[in-house]
Amino acid sequence: MPSSFQTFFRRSTALLALLTLGACAQLPQNVDRPVSTAIAAPATGTALADLVQQRRQAEKARYESGFLLLGGPQAAYGSRLALIEGAQKTLDLQYYTIHADASTGRLVRGLRAAAERGVRVRVLLDDFHTTGRDALVLGLAFIPNIQMRLFNPLAGSRDSTFSRLLNSIDDASRIQQRMHNKLFLADNVLGVTGGRNLGDAYFGNATNGNFVDVDVLAAGPIVQDLSRSFDSYWNNERAYPVQSLVTREELQAMRDRAKRADQELAEESTRQKEGAGAPTAEQRARAWDEKPLDLRTATFVWAPAVMLADKPGKIPADSDPGNKKAPGLVVSRPDDKAGASRGAASLEAASDLAASGDTVVEGLLQLIGQARTDLTIISPYFVPGKDMLQAFSTARARNVRIRVLTNSLASNDAPVAHVGYARHREALLKMGIELYELRSEQASFGNVFGSSGGSSAPGESRAMLHSKVLVMDGRLLVVGSMNLDLRSQLQNTEIALLIRSNELSRAATEQIERGMSERSWHVELVDGSLVWRAPQGSGLKDATTEPDAGAMLRLMLKLFGPLAPDQLL
């Protein structure tokens, strides 16, 4: 066995070599990016387009666009399978991260089958997490009829995120700026957007923890707006074809390493399984059955809607003089072909107000400041900056009721982000804002729009809030990729749908209220001290410290939290 000194020397030498080699890595120059766009005139000519038209006519809908909230893992997963299997011309996917795991494997097989039958597939992925095993998803780029590009790539080895961060240490702002949009579009007539990335934890199939999330399935002309946003990113100079960054030989080497790691993991699992009594993945109750959603029976709500989308220039390109951001907000117009209506008119006024902001989050802050009666918000990472606090203050001055559901320290998958929320918690409560924090340890969580999935064994799966939803005045529903934090406001690109629907707003509010009362801690300020009121019917006692979180974690955040600026959390 090597001595401690030998081990230290070997690791130090390896790190020095990594730094030396990594510093030499650069992004390729003069990259060929053939321009492509969504198909034109998608209203007819495909099975999905005909289905949407038939559903709208059968329901005698006034509005051209329809919407279906997707809360539970089965609906979320099934909707994507349905789009893959139903597409005849195009599939366009835009995501912050795609994990190489079981649930994504099924989707990838579907994409390959679609490509084989002649569907053009385009996949646009942020490049931050394409390391280690997750780099295997880059194999999509080498499949005929599938194109794949990486947005804002980092140079260097894909063996680990750490090595790539070291290589890019001289451009820290670039590391911070990520494409956070989520889109899954089929034939430019049906599409999914919202909070979910692609991976087991987003579809209730992870063993250690699952995200509570929500998407919306959109149908009709609003999808063309989403496609135009996709095209603007796809054809941007920040989007690099995978082949310009990774060779077939490098991809094969990654596959070989992943295979060896899987074999070692399987051997270790076999050694530990006997006597441990822990359920295997196969023994766990599945949250979804890998069956596509039946679009013929799906109940759409037809309503006017607009899209808010950050322009890709929010993340500056290398060719920009001074490498400066060029923020801008794309706001589509409401659909009201049947003639002027109160709903469409009020949505147009809201979209005009949102358009006065430079980004998606700033547009939403304009709306928040003009709320009349109530705001119900879900934001997993909730770090209110100066602009946000001002918008809340303006609304509260008119006696608007504001309720916010966010992660507790225990349910937050990024505990450091909790610091930026915790430091403002008392001020928010004094302002009159009602705060709720998700209870983490609930294996059969039934989330605010469905089920978080996972096993029913007590304590086996951790629930982590990931939904991004806002309901305003009981009539405007916002579902998107953005958090109400400075990272979404200043760094990441985001996208959201604003839907003017009393029906959808009411349904969403009822589900959120149930989640707040039955599955969340209600934070109050009592005699100058914080108190966490236990969820109704939980049998738990109220708490005076961050509930469910270990003392060491609380101490670490207390010590180092004041050193972390809000804009980096």
Coordinates of C-alpha atoms in Angstrom, one line a residue:
M1 CA 0.0 0.0 0.0
P2 CA 1.5 3.4 -0.9
S3 CA 2.4 5.8 1.9
S4 CA 0.3 8.9 2.5
F5 CA 3.2 11.0 1.1
Q6 CA 3.3 8.9 -2.1
T7 CA -0.4 9.3 -2.5
F8 CA -0.2 13.0 -2.0
F9 CA 2.7 13.3 -4.5
R10 CA 0.9 11.2 -7.1
R11 CA -2.3 13.3 -6.9
S12 CA -0.4 16.6 -6.8
T13 CA 1.6 15.6 -9.9
A14 CA -1.6 14.5 -11.7
L15 CA -3.3 17.8 -10.8
L16 CA -0.3 19.8 -12.1
A17 CA -0.4 17.9 -15.4
L18 CA -4.1 18.5 -15.6
L19 CA -3.6 22.2 -15.1
T20 CA -0.8 22.3 -17.7
L21 CA -2.7 20.4 -20.3
G22 CA -6.1 22.0 -19.6
A23 CA -4.6 25.5 -20.0
C24 CA -3.8 24.6 -23.6
A25 CA -7.3 23.6 -24.6
Q26 CA -9.2 26.1 -26.7
L27 CA -12.5 26.1 -28.5
P28 CA -12.3 25.5 -32.3
Q29 CA -12.3 28.4 -34.7
N30 CA -14.2 28.9 -38.0
V31 CA -16.8 26.4 -37.1
D32 CA -19.3 25.4 -39.8
R33 CA -22.9 25.9 -38.6
P34 CA -25.4 25.2 -41.4
V35 CA -28.5 27.3 -40.8
S36 CA -31.8 25.4 -40.3
T37 CA -35.3 26.4 -39.2
A38 CA -38.5 24.9 -38.1
I39 CA -40.9 23.7 -40.8
A40 CA -43.2 26.3 -42.3
A41 CA -47.0 26.1 -42.4
P42 CA -47.3 23.4 -39.7
A43 CA -51.1 23.7 -39.3
T44 CA -51.8 20.9 -41.8
G45 CA -49.9 18.0 -43.4
T46 CA -48.9 15.9 -40.3
A47 CA -50.9 13.6 -38.1
L48 CA -50.1 15.8 -35.0
A49 CA -51.3 18.9 -36.8
D50 CA -54.5 17.2 -37.9
L51 CA -55.1 15.9 -34.4
V52 CA -54.7 19.4 -32.9
Q53 CA -57.1 20.8 -35.5
Q54 CA -59.7 18.1 -34.9
R55 CA -59.5 18.5 -31.1
R56 CA -60.0 22.3 -31.4
Q57 CA -62.9 22.0 -33.8
A58 CA -64.6 19.2 -31.7
E59 CA -64.4 21.4 -28.6
K60 CA -65.5 24.5 -30.6
A61 CA -62.6 26.4 -29.0
R62 CA -62.4 30.1 -29.6
Y63 CA -58.6 30.2 -29.3
E64 CA -56.2 28.5 -31.6
S65 CA -53.7 27.3 -28.9
G66 CA -54.4 24.7 -26.2
F67 CA -52.6 23.7 -23.0
L68 CA -52.4 20.8 -20.6
L69 CA -50.5 20.9 -17.3
L70 CA -48.1 18.0 -16.8
G71 CA -47.4 17.4 -13.1
G72 CA -46.8 13.8 -12.4
P73 CA -43.9 11.8 -13.9
Q74 CA -46.1 9.6 -16.0
A75 CA -47.8 12.5 -17.7
A76 CA -44.5 14.3 -18.2
Y77 CA -42.7 11.3 -19.5
G78 CA -45.7 10.0 -21.6
S79 CA -46.1 13.4 -23.3
R80 CA -42.6 13.3 -24.6
L81 CA -42.9 9.7 -25.8
A82 CA -46.1 10.7 -27.6
L83 CA -44.4 13.6 -29.4
I84 CA -41.5 11.3 -30.4
E85 CA -43.8 8.6 -31.7
G86 CA -46.2 11.0 -33.4
A87 CA -43.7 13.2 -35.1
Q88 CA -43.5 12.9 -38.9
K89 CA -41.2 15.8 -39.9
T90 CA -39.3 17.4 -37.1
L91 CA -38.3 17.0 -33.4
D92 CA -36.5 19.9 -31.7
L93 CA -35.1 19.5 -28.2
Q94 CA -33.5 22.3 -26.1
Y95 CA -32.2 21.5 -22.6
Y96 CA -29.9 22.6 -19.8
T97 CA -29.0 19.0 -19.0
I98 CA -29.7 15.5 -20.3
H99 CA -28.5 12.7 -18.1
A100 CA -27.4 9.4 -19.5
D101 CA -29.6 7.1 -17.4
A102 CA -32.5 4.7 -17.7
S103 CA -35.4 7.1 -18.5
T104 CA -33.4 9.1 -21.0
G105 CA -32.2 5.9 -22.6
R106 CA -35.8 5.1 -23.5
L107 CA -36.2 8.6 -25.0
V108 CA -33.0 8.3 -26.9
R109 CA -34.1 5.0 -28.5
G110 CA -37.3 6.8 -29.5
L111 CA -35.3 9.6 -31.1
R112 CA -33.2 7.1 -33.0
A113 CA -36.3 5.3 -34.3
A114 CA -37.8 8.7 -35.4
A115 CA -34.6 9.6 -37.2
E116 CA -34.7 6.2 -39.0
R117 CA -38.2 6.9 -40.3
G118 CA -37.1 10.2 -41.7
V119 CA -37.8 12.7 -38.9
R120 CA -35.2 15.5 -38.7
V121 CA -34.0 15.6 -35.1
R122 CA -32.2 18.6 -33.7
V123 CA -30.9 18.6 -30.1
L124 CA -29.5 21.7 -28.5
L125 CA -27.8 21.2 -25.1
D126 CA -26.0 23.5 -22.7
D127 CA -22.5 22.2 -22.3
F128 CA -21.9 22.5 -18.6
H129 CA -22.9 19.0 -17.6
T130 CA -21.7 17.0 -20.6
T131 CA -18.9 15.3 -18.6
G132 CA -18.3 11.9 -17.2
R133 CA -21.1 9.4 -17.9
D134 CA -23.5 12.2 -19.1
A135 CA -21.1 12.9 -22.0
L136 CA -22.4 9.7 -23.6
V137 CA -25.5 11.5 -24.8
L138 CA -23.3 13.2 -27.3
G139 CA -23.4 10.0 -29.3
L140 CA -26.7 11.3 -30.7
A141 CA -24.7 13.6 -32.9
F142 CA -23.3 10.6 -34.8
I143 CA -26.6 9.1 -35.7
P144 CA -27.9 9.8 -39.3
N145 CA -30.6 12.4 -39.4
I146 CA -29.9 13.7 -35.9
Q147 CA -28.0 16.9 -35.4
M148 CA -26.7 18.0 -32.1
R149 CA -25.1 21.2 -30.9
L150 CA -23.7 22.4 -27.6
F151 CA -24.4 25.9 -26.4
N152 CA -21.7 28.0 -24.7
P153 CA -19.2 25.1 -24.6
L154 CA -16.2 24.9 -22.2
A155 CA -12.9 23.7 -23.6
G156 CA -11.0 20.8 -22.1
S157 CA -11.4 17.2 -21.1
R158 CA -14.8 15.8 -20.6
D159 CA -13.5 13.4 -17.9
S160 CA -14.8 15.6 -15.2
T161 CA -16.5 19.0 -14.7
F162 CA -13.7 20.0 -12.4
S163 CA -11.0 19.8 -15.1
R164 CA -13.1 21.9 -17.5
L165 CA -13.7 24.5 -14.8
L166 CA -10.0 24.7 -14.2
N167 CA -9.4 25.2 -17.9
S168 CA -11.9 28.1 -18.0
I169 CA -10.9 29.7 -14.8
D170 CA -9.7 32.8 -16.6
D171 CA -13.3 33.3 -18.0
A172 CA -15.3 32.9 -14.8
S173 CA -18.3 34.9 -16.2
R174 CA -18.7 32.4 -19.0
I175 CA -18.9 29.5 -16.6
Q176 CA -21.7 31.3 -14.8
Q177 CA -23.8 32.0 -17.9
R178 CA -25.8 29.0 -19.0
M179 CA -28.6 28.2 -21.4
H180 CA -31.4 27.1 -19.0
N181 CA -34.3 26.9 -21.5
K182 CA -36.3 23.7 -21.8
L183 CA -38.2 22.8 -25.0
F184 CA -39.4 19.5 -26.6
L185 CA -41.2 20.3 -29.9
A186 CA -42.8 18.0 -32.5
D187 CA -43.7 19.0 -36.1
N188 CA -43.9 22.7 -34.9
V189 CA -47.4 22.1 -33.7
L190 CA -47.1 20.4 -30.2
G191 CA -44.5 21.0 -27.6
V192 CA -43.5 20.8 -23.9
T193 CA -41.9 23.5 -21.9
G194 CA -41.4 24.1 -18.2
G195 CA -39.0 23.1 -15.5
R196 CA -37.9 19.6 -16.2
N197 CA -34.6 18.5 -17.7
L198 CA -34.2 14.9 -18.9
G199 CA -33.2 12.3 -16.5
D200 CA -34.3 9.8 -13.8
A201 CA -34.7 12.3 -11.0
Y202 CA -37.0 14.4 -13.2
F203 CA -39.3 11.5 -13.9
G204 CA -39.6 10.0 -10.4
N205 CA -37.2 7.1 -11.2
A206 CA -34.2 8.0 -9.0
T207 CA -33.4 6.0 -5.9
N208 CA -32.0 8.8 -3.7
G209 CA -34.2 11.8 -4.6
N210 CA -36.7 13.0 -7.1
F211 CA -37.6 16.5 -8.3
V212 CA -41.1 17.8 -7.9
D213 CA -41.7 19.5 -11.2
V214 CA -44.3 20.8 -13.7
D215 CA -44.4 21.3 -17.4
V216 CA -47.1 22.4 -19.8
L217 CA -48.0 20.6 -23.1
A218 CA -48.8 23.3 -25.7
A219 CA -50.7 22.9 -28.9
G220 CA -51.3 25.2 -31.9
P221 CA -49.7 28.5 -33.0
I222 CA -48.0 29.2 -29.7
V223 CA -45.6 26.3 -30.6
Q224 CA -44.5 28.3 -33.6
D225 CA -43.3 31.0 -31.2
L226 CA -41.4 28.4 -29.2
S227 CA -39.8 27.1 -32.4
R228 CA -38.7 30.6 -33.4
S229 CA -37.0 30.9 -30.1
F230 CA -35.3 27.5 -30.6
D231 CA -34.1 28.5 -34.0
S232 CA -32.5 31.7 -32.7
Y233 CA -30.4 29.6 -30.3
W234 CA -29.7 26.8 -32.8
N235 CA -28.3 29.2 -35.4
N236 CA -26.4 31.4 -32.9
E237 CA -22.6 31.4 -33.0
R238 CA -22.5 30.2 -29.4
A239 CA -24.0 26.8 -30.6
Y240 CA -21.2 24.4 -31.7
P241 CA -21.9 21.2 -33.6
V242 CA -20.8 18.3 -31.4
Q243 CA -18.5 17.0 -34.1
S244 CA -16.4 20.2 -33.8
L245 CA -15.8 19.4 -30.2
V246 CA -15.7 15.6 -29.9
T247 CA -14.5 12.9 -32.2
R248 CA -15.8 9.4 -32.7
E249 CA -12.7 8.0 -31.1
E250 CA -13.1 10.2 -28.0
L251 CA -16.7 9.2 -27.7
Q252 CA -15.7 5.5 -27.9
A253 CA -13.1 6.0 -25.2
M254 CA -15.8 7.6 -23.0
R255 CA -18.1 4.6 -23.6
D256 CA -15.3 2.2 -22.7
R257 CA -14.7 4.1 -19.4
A258 CA -18.4 4.1 -18.6
K259 CA -18.7 0.4 -19.3
R260 CA -15.8 -0.4 -16.9
A261 CA -17.3 1.9 -14.3
D262 CA -20.7 0.1 -14.6
Q263 CA -19.0 -3.3 -14.2
E264 CA -17.2 -2.1 -11.0
L265 CA -20.4 -0.7 -9.7
A266 CA -22.3 -4.0 -10.4
E267 CA -19.6 -6.0 -8.6
E268 CA -19.7 -3.7 -5.6
S269 CA -23.5 -3.9 -5.5
T270 CA -23.4 -7.7 -5.6
R271 CA -21.0 -7.7 -2.6
Q272 CA -23.1 -5.4 -0.6
K273 CA -26.6 -6.7 -1.5
E274 CA -26.6 -9.8 0.8
G275 CA -27.7 -8.9 4.2
A276 CA -28.3 -5.2 3.4
G277 CA -32.0 -5.6 2.8
A278 CA -32.0 -2.4 0.6
P279 CA -34.5 -2.5 -2.3
T280 CA -32.9 -2.6 -5.8
A281 CA -34.1 -0.3 -8.6
E282 CA -36.0 -3.2 -10.0
Q283 CA -37.9 -3.7 -6.7
R284 CA -39.0 -0.1 -6.5
A285 CA -42.4 0.8 -7.6
R286 CA -42.2 2.5 -11.0
A287 CA -43.5 6.0 -11.3
W288 CA -44.3 5.7 -15.0
D289 CA -44.9 2.8 -17.3
E290 CA -43.1 4.1 -20.4
K291 CA -46.3 4.4 -22.3
P292 CA -47.0 7.5 -24.4
L293 CA -49.7 9.9 -23.4
D294 CA -52.9 9.4 -25.5
L295 CA -53.1 12.7 -27.2
R296 CA -56.6 11.8 -28.6
T297 CA -58.1 11.9 -25.1
A298 CA -55.9 14.6 -23.5
T299 CA -58.0 17.5 -22.2
F300 CA -56.6 20.8 -23.5
V301 CA -57.7 24.2 -22.2
W302 CA -57.8 26.6 -25.1
A303 CA -56.7 30.0 -24.2
P304 CA -54.7 33.1 -25.3
A305 CA -51.0 32.9 -24.4
V306 CA -47.7 34.6 -25.1
M307 CA -44.2 33.4 -24.9
L308 CA -41.4 35.3 -23.0
A309 CA -37.9 34.2 -24.0
D310 CA -34.5 35.6 -23.4
K311 CA -32.5 36.3 -26.5
P312 CA -29.3 34.1 -26.9
G313 CA -27.3 37.3 -26.8
K314 CA -27.8 37.4 -23.0
I315 CA -24.8 35.0 -23.1
P316 CA -22.2 37.0 -25.1
A317 CA -20.3 35.4 -28.0
D318 CA -16.5 35.4 -28.3
S319 CA -16.8 37.6 -31.4
D320 CA -18.6 40.4 -29.4
P321 CA -16.4 43.4 -28.8
G322 CA -15.5 43.4 -25.2
N323 CA -17.4 40.2 -24.8
K324 CA -20.5 42.1 -23.5
K325 CA -24.0 40.8 -22.9
A326 CA -26.7 41.9 -25.3
P327 CA -29.8 41.1 -23.3
G328 CA -33.2 41.3 -24.9
L329 CA -36.6 39.8 -24.4
V330 CA -38.7 38.2 -27.1
V331 CA -42.5 38.6 -26.4
S332 CA -45.0 37.0 -28.8
R333 CA -48.5 38.3 -29.4
P334 CA -51.6 36.7 -28.0
D335 CA -53.7 34.5 -30.3
D336 CA -57.3 35.8 -30.7
K337 CA -58.3 35.1 -34.3
A338 CA -62.0 34.9 -33.3
G339 CA -62.0 38.6 -32.6
A340 CA -61.2 40.8 -29.7
S341 CA -61.9 39.4 -26.2
R342 CA -61.4 40.6 -22.7
G343 CA -59.0 37.7 -22.0
A344 CA -56.8 38.4 -25.0
A345 CA -56.9 42.1 -24.4
S346 CA -55.8 41.7 -20.7
L347 CA -53.0 39.3 -21.8
E348 CA -51.9 41.8 -24.5
A349 CA -51.6 44.5 -21.8
A350 CA -49.7 42.1 -19.6
S351 CA -47.3 41.1 -22.4
D352 CA -46.7 44.8 -23.2
L353 CA -45.9 45.4 -19.5
A354 CA -43.5 42.4 -19.5
A355 CA -41.8 43.6 -22.7
S356 CA -40.6 46.6 -20.7
G357 CA -38.1 44.3 -19.0
D358 CA -34.8 43.2 -20.6
T359 CA -35.1 39.6 -19.5
V360 CA -37.7 37.0 -18.7
V361 CA -37.4 37.5 -15.0
E362 CA -37.4 41.3 -15.3
G363 CA -40.6 41.0 -17.4
L364 CA -42.2 38.9 -14.7
L365 CA -41.1 41.5 -12.1
Q366 CA -43.0 44.1 -14.1
L367 CA -46.1 42.0 -13.8
I368 CA -45.6 41.2 -10.1
G369 CA -45.4 44.9 -9.4
Q370 CA -48.8 45.4 -11.1
A371 CA -50.7 42.6 -9.4
R372 CA -54.1 43.5 -8.1
T373 CA -55.2 40.9 -5.6
D374 CA -52.9 37.9 -5.1
L375 CA -49.7 36.2 -6.3
T376 CA -49.0 32.5 -5.7
I377 CA -45.4 31.6 -6.6
I378 CA -43.3 28.4 -6.8
S379 CA -39.6 29.0 -7.1
P380 CA -37.2 26.3 -6.0
Y381 CA -34.2 28.7 -5.8
F382 CA -35.6 31.9 -4.4
V383 CA -33.0 34.7 -4.1
P384 CA -34.7 38.1 -4.2
G385 CA -32.5 40.9 -5.4
K386 CA -33.1 44.6 -5.2
D387 CA -35.5 44.7 -8.2
M388 CA -37.5 41.7 -6.9
L389 CA -37.8 43.1 -3.4
Q390 CA -39.0 46.4 -5.0
A391 CA -41.6 44.6 -7.1
F392 CA -42.9 42.7 -4.0
S393 CA -43.0 45.9 -2.0
T394 CA -45.0 47.7 -4.7
A395 CA -47.5 44.9 -4.8
R396 CA -47.8 44.7 -1.0
A397 CA -48.4 48.5 -0.8
R398 CA -51.7 47.7 -2.6
N399 CA -52.4 44.9 -0.1
V400 CA -51.7 42.2 -2.7
R401 CA -51.5 38.8 -1.0
I402 CA -48.2 37.1 -1.9
R403 CA -47.5 33.4 -1.1
V404 CA -44.2 31.8 -2.0
L405 CA -43.4 28.1 -2.0
T406 CA -39.7 27.3 -2.1
N407 CA -37.2 24.6 -1.0
S408 CA -36.4 24.0 2.6
L409 CA -32.7 23.7 3.4
A410 CA -33.2 19.9 3.6
S411 CA -35.0 19.6 0.2
N412 CA -32.7 21.9 -1.7
D413 CA -30.3 20.0 -4.0
A414 CA -28.0 23.1 -4.0
P415 CA -27.9 24.1 -0.3
V416 CA -25.7 27.1 -0.9
A417 CA -28.5 28.6 -2.9
H418 CA -30.6 28.5 0.3
V419 CA -28.2 31.1 1.8
G420 CA -29.4 33.8 -0.6
Y421 CA -33.0 33.1 0.4
A422 CA -32.4 32.7 4.1
R423 CA -30.7 36.0 4.5
H424 CA -33.8 37.8 3.1
R425 CA -36.3 35.6 4.9
E426 CA -37.1 37.8 7.9
A427 CA -37.4 40.9 5.7
L428 CA -39.8 39.1 3.4
L429 CA -41.9 38.0 6.4
K430 CA -42.0 41.6 7.8
M431 CA -43.1 42.8 4.4
G432 CA -46.2 40.5 4.8
I433 CA -45.1 37.8 2.3
E434 CA -46.2 34.3 3.3
L435 CA -43.4 31.7 3.0
Y436 CA -43.6 28.0 2.7
E437 CA -40.8 25.5 2.5
L438 CA -41.1 22.0 1.0
R439 CA -40.7 19.2 3.5
S440 CA -38.0 16.9 2.1
E441 CA -38.6 13.5 3.7
Q442 CA -41.8 12.3 2.2
A443 CA -41.4 9.2 0.1
S444 CA -44.9 9.3 -1.4
F445 CA -45.0 13.1 -1.9
G446 CA -47.9 13.6 -4.2
N447 CA -46.5 16.9 -5.3
V448 CA -48.4 20.1 -6.1
F449 CA -49.3 18.9 -9.6
G450 CA -49.1 15.1 -9.3
S451 CA -46.6 12.7 -7.8
S452 CA -42.9 13.0 -7.3
G453 CA -42.8 9.3 -8.0
G454 CA -40.2 7.0 -6.4
S455 CA -40.7 4.3 -3.9
S456 CA -43.4 4.2 -1.2
A457 CA -40.9 2.9 1.4
P458 CA -40.6 5.5 4.2
G459 CA -37.5 7.7 4.0
E460 CA -36.2 6.0 0.8
S461 CA -36.6 8.9 -1.6
R462 CA -36.0 12.6 -1.0
A463 CA -38.4 15.2 -2.6
M464 CA -36.7 18.3 -4.1
L465 CA -38.8 21.2 -5.5
H466 CA -38.0 22.1 -9.1
S467 CA -41.2 23.6 -10.4
K468 CA -41.3 27.2 -11.6
V469 CA -44.8 28.6 -11.5
L470 CA -46.6 31.9 -10.9
V471 CA -50.3 32.5 -10.7
M472 CA -51.4 36.2 -10.7
D473 CA -54.8 37.5 -9.7
G474 CA -56.5 34.1 -10.3
R475 CA -56.4 34.5 -14.1
L476 CA -52.8 34.5 -15.4
L477 CA -50.7 31.4 -15.2
V478 CA -46.9 31.4 -15.9
V479 CA -45.0 28.2 -16.3
G480 CA -41.3 28.3 -17.4
S481 CA -37.7 27.4 -16.8
M482 CA -36.9 30.5 -14.7
N483 CA -36.3 30.7 -10.9
L484 CA -36.9 34.0 -9.1
D485 CA -33.3 34.5 -8.4
L486 CA -30.4 36.7 -9.6
R487 CA -28.9 33.8 -11.6
S488 CA -32.0 33.5 -13.8
Q489 CA -32.3 37.3 -13.9
L490 CA -28.7 38.2 -14.8
Q491 CA -26.9 35.0 -16.0
N492 CA -29.0 32.2 -17.4
T493 CA -31.2 32.4 -20.5
E494 CA -34.8 31.4 -19.7
I495 CA -38.2 30.8 -21.4
A496 CA -41.8 31.0 -20.1
L497 CA -45.4 30.7 -21.2
L498 CA -48.0 33.3 -20.0
I499 CA -51.5 31.7 -20.3
R500 CA -54.6 33.8 -19.7
S501 CA -57.0 31.2 -18.3
N502 CA -59.2 31.3 -15.2
E503 CA -59.6 27.5 -15.4
L504 CA -55.9 26.7 -15.5
S505 CA -55.1 29.4 -12.9
R506 CA -57.7 28.0 -10.5
A507 CA -56.5 24.4 -11.0
A508 CA -52.9 25.4 -10.4
T509 CA -53.7 27.4 -7.3
E510 CA -55.7 24.6 -5.7
Q511 CA -52.8 22.2 -6.2
I512 CA -50.3 24.7 -4.9
E513 CA -52.4 25.5 -1.8
R514 CA -52.7 21.8 -1.1
G515 CA -48.9 21.4 -1.3
M516 CA -48.4 24.4 1.0
S517 CA -50.8 23.2 3.7
E518 CA -50.2 19.5 3.6
R519 CA -46.6 19.0 2.4
S520 CA -44.7 22.2 3.4
W521 CA -43.4 24.0 6.5
H522 CA -45.1 27.4 7.0
V523 CA -42.5 29.9 8.1
E524 CA -43.6 32.6 10.5
L525 CA -41.9 35.3 12.5
V526 CA -43.0 35.0 16.2
D527 CA -41.6 37.5 18.7
G528 CA -38.7 38.3 16.4
S529 CA -37.7 34.6 15.9
L530 CA -38.4 32.2 13.0
V531 CA -40.8 29.3 13.6
W532 CA -41.5 26.5 11.1
R533 CA -45.2 25.4 11.5
A534 CA -45.5 21.7 10.7
P535 CA -47.6 20.6 7.7
Q536 CA -51.2 19.8 8.4
G537 CA -51.8 16.2 9.3
S538 CA -48.1 15.3 9.4
G539 CA -48.0 14.6 13.1
L540 CA -44.7 16.6 13.3
K541 CA -43.9 19.3 15.8
D542 CA -43.2 22.9 15.0
A543 CA -39.5 23.7 14.7
T544 CA -37.3 26.7 15.6
T545 CA -34.4 25.7 13.4
E546 CA -34.2 24.6 9.8
P547 CA -36.2 21.4 9.9
D548 CA -34.9 18.0 8.7
A549 CA -31.4 19.5 8.2
G550 CA -28.3 18.3 10.1
A551 CA -26.5 20.6 12.5
M552 CA -23.3 20.5 10.5
L553 CA -25.0 21.7 7.4
R554 CA -26.7 24.5 9.3
L555 CA -23.4 25.5 10.8
M556 CA -21.5 25.5 7.5
L557 CA -24.1 27.7 5.9
K558 CA -24.1 30.1 8.8
L559 CA -20.4 30.4 8.8
F560 CA -19.8 30.7 5.0
G561 CA -23.2 32.0 3.9
P562 CA -22.4 35.7 4.5
L563 CA -19.4 35.5 2.2
A564 CA -21.4 34.4 -0.8
P565 CA -22.9 37.2 -2.9
D566 CA -26.6 36.7 -4.0
Q567 CA -25.7 37.0 -7.7
L568 CA -23.5 33.8 -7.6
L569 CA -26.0 31.6 -5.7

